[in-house]
């Protein structure tokens, strides 16, 4: 697991454990390349939290655009985050939103390397 933290020091324990289980059999060069690409595409839960808080200022849905949920982002924007209820729910669930997105990204990056 230390290998994960060497290349991704900002990762939380749960994320590092997931990546470690996903990459445990990879050679060093492929491991490093996968983590570099993953790191550039992942979303930090703190960024999701901050963009969700911006929703209370009238720009609801930015967090949904960041995690590639464009339809929900547009819906949140035009309904003021479902009258702030959806924004409050996203505020509570910001870590799970980031985790779900990051896991999808990890699987996408792994698929890139499996197709080579």
PDB file of C-alpha atoms in Angstrom:
ATOM      1  CA  UNK A   1       0.000   0.000   0.000  1.00  0.00           C
ATOM      2  CA  UNK A   2       2.994   2.272   0.501  1.00  0.00           C
ATOM      3  CA  UNK A   3       3.519   2.158  -3.281  1.00  0.00           C
ATOM      4  CA  UNK A   4       0.122   3.830  -3.733  1.00  0.00           C
ATOM      5  CA  UNK A   5       0.925   6.610  -1.276  1.00  0.00           C
ATOM      6  CA  UNK A   6       4.298   7.222  -2.959  1.00  0.00           C
ATOM      7  CA  UNK A   7       2.563   8.138  -6.217  1.00  0.00           C
ATOM      8  CA  UNK A   8      -0.745   9.391  -4.819  1.00  0.00           C
ATOM      9  CA  UNK A   9      -0.093  11.011  -1.414  1.00  0.00           C
ATOM     10  CA  UNK A  10      -3.462  12.791  -1.366  1.00  0.00           C
ATOM     11  CA  UNK A  11      -5.399   9.510  -1.499  1.00  0.00           C
ATOM     12  CA  UNK A  12      -7.506   8.548   1.481  1.00  0.00           C
ATOM     13  CA  UNK A  13      -7.142   5.094   3.021  1.00  0.00           C
ATOM     14  CA  UNK A  14     -10.246   3.624   1.358  1.00  0.00           C
ATOM     15  CA  UNK A  15      -9.145   4.846  -2.068  1.00  0.00           C
ATOM     16  CA  UNK A  16      -5.617   3.541  -1.538  1.00  0.00           C
ATOM     17  CA  UNK A  17      -6.930   0.115  -0.502  1.00  0.00           C
ATOM     18  CA  UNK A  18      -9.135  -0.053  -3.587  1.00  0.00           C
ATOM     19  CA  UNK A  19      -6.263   0.925  -5.886  1.00  0.00           C
ATOM     20  CA  UNK A  20      -3.912  -1.490  -4.152  1.00  0.00           C
ATOM     21  CA  UNK A  21      -6.310  -4.395  -4.730  1.00  0.00           C
ATOM     22  CA  UNK A  22      -6.775  -3.332  -8.339  1.00  0.00           C
ATOM     23  CA  UNK A  23      -3.057  -2.917  -9.114  1.00  0.00           C
ATOM     24  CA  UNK A  24      -1.391  -5.521  -6.902  1.00  0.00           C
ATOM     25  CA  UNK A  25      -0.285  -7.753  -9.798  1.00  0.00           C
ATOM     26  CA  UNK A  26       0.927  -4.989 -12.110  1.00  0.00           C
ATOM     27  CA  UNK A  27       4.625  -4.525 -12.904  1.00  0.00           C
ATOM     28  CA  UNK A  28       6.237  -1.309 -11.658  1.00  0.00           C
ATOM     29  CA  UNK A  29       6.231   0.604 -14.942  1.00  0.00           C
ATOM     30  CA  UNK A  30       2.600  -0.187 -15.744  1.00  0.00           C
ATOM     31  CA  UNK A  31       1.640   0.506 -12.108  1.00  0.00           C
ATOM     32  CA  UNK A  32       3.296   3.923 -12.290  1.00  0.00           C
ATOM     33  CA  UNK A  33       1.700   4.795 -15.648  1.00  0.00           C
ATOM     34  CA  UNK A  34      -1.763   3.786 -14.483  1.00  0.00           C
ATOM     35  CA  UNK A  35      -1.454   5.893 -11.336  1.00  0.00           C
ATOM     36  CA  UNK A  36      -0.210   8.941 -13.263  1.00  0.00           C
ATOM     37  CA  UNK A  37      -3.206   8.830 -15.585  1.00  0.00           C
ATOM     38  CA  UNK A  38      -5.596   8.064 -12.722  1.00  0.00           C
ATOM     39  CA  UNK A  39      -4.211  10.958 -10.666  1.00  0.00           C
ATOM     40  CA  UNK A  40      -4.811  13.416 -13.499  1.00  0.00           C
ATOM     41  CA  UNK A  41      -8.439  12.291 -13.910  1.00  0.00           C
ATOM     42  CA  UNK A  42      -9.569  11.683 -10.326  1.00  0.00           C
ATOM     43  CA  UNK A  43     -11.670  14.138  -8.325  1.00  0.00           C
ATOM     44  CA  UNK A  44     -10.748  15.149  -4.822  1.00  0.00           C
ATOM     45  CA  UNK A  45     -13.670  14.927  -2.364  1.00  0.00           C
ATOM     46  CA  UNK A  46     -12.772  18.402  -1.071  1.00  0.00           C
ATOM     47  CA  UNK A  47     -13.291  19.877  -4.550  1.00  0.00           C
ATOM     48  CA  UNK A  48     -16.681  18.179  -4.740  1.00  0.00           C
ATOM     49  CA  UNK A  49     -17.509  19.644  -1.312  1.00  0.00           C
ATOM     50  CA  UNK A  50     -16.454  23.170  -2.300  1.00  0.00           C
ATOM     51  CA  UNK A  51     -18.347  23.118  -5.588  1.00  0.00           C
ATOM     52  CA  UNK A  52     -21.425  21.809  -3.782  1.00  0.00           C
ATOM     53  CA  UNK A  53     -21.214  24.719  -1.356  1.00  0.00           C
ATOM     54  CA  UNK A  54     -21.128  27.086  -4.343  1.00  0.00           C
ATOM     55  CA  UNK A  55     -24.579  25.710  -5.139  1.00  0.00           C
ATOM     56  CA  UNK A  56     -25.968  27.724  -2.234  1.00  0.00           C
ATOM     57  CA  UNK A  57     -24.816  30.901  -3.989  1.00  0.00           C
ATOM     58  CA  UNK A  58     -26.984  30.228  -7.026  1.00  0.00           C
ATOM     59  CA  UNK A  59     -24.631  28.083  -9.139  1.00  0.00           C
ATOM     60  CA  UNK A  60     -26.014  24.673  -8.248  1.00  0.00           C
ATOM     61  CA  UNK A  61     -24.869  21.573 -10.099  1.00  0.00           C
ATOM     62  CA  UNK A  62     -21.184  22.333 -10.650  1.00  0.00           C
ATOM     63  CA  UNK A  63     -20.265  19.220  -8.666  1.00  0.00           C
ATOM     64  CA  UNK A  64     -22.370  17.116 -11.011  1.00  0.00           C
ATOM     65  CA  UNK A  65     -20.584  18.529 -14.057  1.00  0.00           C
ATOM     66  CA  UNK A  66     -17.238  17.672 -12.446  1.00  0.00           C
ATOM     67  CA  UNK A  67     -18.213  14.025 -12.050  1.00  0.00           C
ATOM     68  CA  UNK A  68     -19.537  13.823 -15.626  1.00  0.00           C
ATOM     69  CA  UNK A  69     -23.214  13.765 -14.715  1.00  0.00           C
ATOM     70  CA  UNK A  70     -24.074  16.469 -17.239  1.00  0.00           C
ATOM     71  CA  UNK A  71     -27.836  15.891 -17.254  1.00  0.00           C
ATOM     72  CA  UNK A  72     -28.053  16.133 -13.473  1.00  0.00           C
ATOM     73  CA  UNK A  73     -25.828  19.216 -13.556  1.00  0.00           C
ATOM     74  CA  UNK A  74     -28.176  20.975 -15.967  1.00  0.00           C
ATOM     75  CA  UNK A  75     -31.198  19.898 -13.923  1.00  0.00           C
ATOM     76  CA  UNK A  76     -29.611  21.142 -10.694  1.00  0.00           C
ATOM     77  CA  UNK A  77     -28.659  24.428 -12.360  1.00  0.00           C
ATOM     78  CA  UNK A  78     -32.145  25.215 -13.617  1.00  0.00           C
ATOM     79  CA  UNK A  79     -33.974  24.044 -10.478  1.00  0.00           C
ATOM     80  CA  UNK A  80     -31.518  25.623  -8.011  1.00  0.00           C
ATOM     81  CA  UNK A  81     -30.400  22.183  -6.875  1.00  0.00           C
ATOM     82  CA  UNK A  82     -33.976  20.905  -6.636  1.00  0.00           C
ATOM     83  CA  UNK A  83     -34.773  23.894  -4.419  1.00  0.00           C
ATOM     84  CA  UNK A  84     -31.542  23.255  -2.444  1.00  0.00           C
ATOM     85  CA  UNK A  85     -32.663  19.788  -1.297  1.00  0.00           C
ATOM     86  CA  UNK A  86     -30.446  18.020  -3.850  1.00  0.00           C
ATOM     87  CA  UNK A  87     -27.598  20.339  -2.977  1.00  0.00           C
ATOM     88  CA  UNK A  88     -27.940  19.470   0.711  1.00  0.00           C
ATOM     89  CA  UNK A  89     -27.987  15.754  -0.139  1.00  0.00           C
ATOM     90  CA  UNK A  90     -24.851  16.182  -2.267  1.00  0.00           C
ATOM     91  CA  UNK A  91     -23.246  18.113   0.571  1.00  0.00           C
ATOM     92  CA  UNK A  92     -23.774  15.151   2.867  1.00  0.00           C
ATOM     93  CA  UNK A  93     -22.732  12.596   0.229  1.00  0.00           C
ATOM     94  CA  UNK A  94     -19.789  14.445  -1.334  1.00  0.00           C
ATOM     95  CA  UNK A  95     -17.312  11.684  -0.425  1.00  0.00           C
ATOM     96  CA  UNK A  96     -19.429   8.938  -1.950  1.00  0.00           C
ATOM     97  CA  UNK A  97     -19.901  11.005  -5.130  1.00  0.00           C
ATOM     98  CA  UNK A  98     -16.126  11.386  -5.453  1.00  0.00           C
ATOM     99  CA  UNK A  99     -15.484   7.734  -4.582  1.00  0.00           C
ATOM    100  CA  UNK A 100     -17.964   6.478  -7.167  1.00  0.00           C
ATOM    101  CA  UNK A 101     -16.492   8.715  -9.858  1.00  0.00           C
ATOM    102  CA  UNK A 102     -12.913   7.789  -8.952  1.00  0.00           C
ATOM    103  CA  UNK A 103     -13.673   4.074  -9.104  1.00  0.00           C
ATOM    104  CA  UNK A 104     -15.154   4.482 -12.573  1.00  0.00           C
ATOM    105  CA  UNK A 105     -12.028   6.370 -13.622  1.00  0.00           C
ATOM    106  CA  UNK A 106      -9.791   3.639 -12.202  1.00  0.00           C
ATOM    107  CA  UNK A 107     -11.635   0.967 -14.203  1.00  0.00           C
ATOM    108  CA  UNK A 108     -11.461   3.113 -17.361  1.00  0.00           C
ATOM    109  CA  UNK A 109      -7.706   3.593 -16.978  1.00  0.00           C
ATOM    110  CA  UNK A 110      -7.231  -0.121 -16.330  1.00  0.00           C
ATOM    111  CA  UNK A 111      -9.194  -0.862 -19.510  1.00  0.00           C
ATOM    112  CA  UNK A 112      -6.853   1.411 -21.474  1.00  0.00           C
ATOM    113  CA  UNK A 113      -3.887  -0.669 -20.421  1.00  0.00           C
ATOM    114  CA  UNK A 114      -5.592  -4.023 -20.945  1.00  0.00           C
ATOM    115  CA  UNK A 115      -6.349  -3.152 -24.562  1.00  0.00           C
ATOM    116  CA  UNK A 116      -2.679  -2.554 -25.376  1.00  0.00           C
TER     117      UNK A 116
END
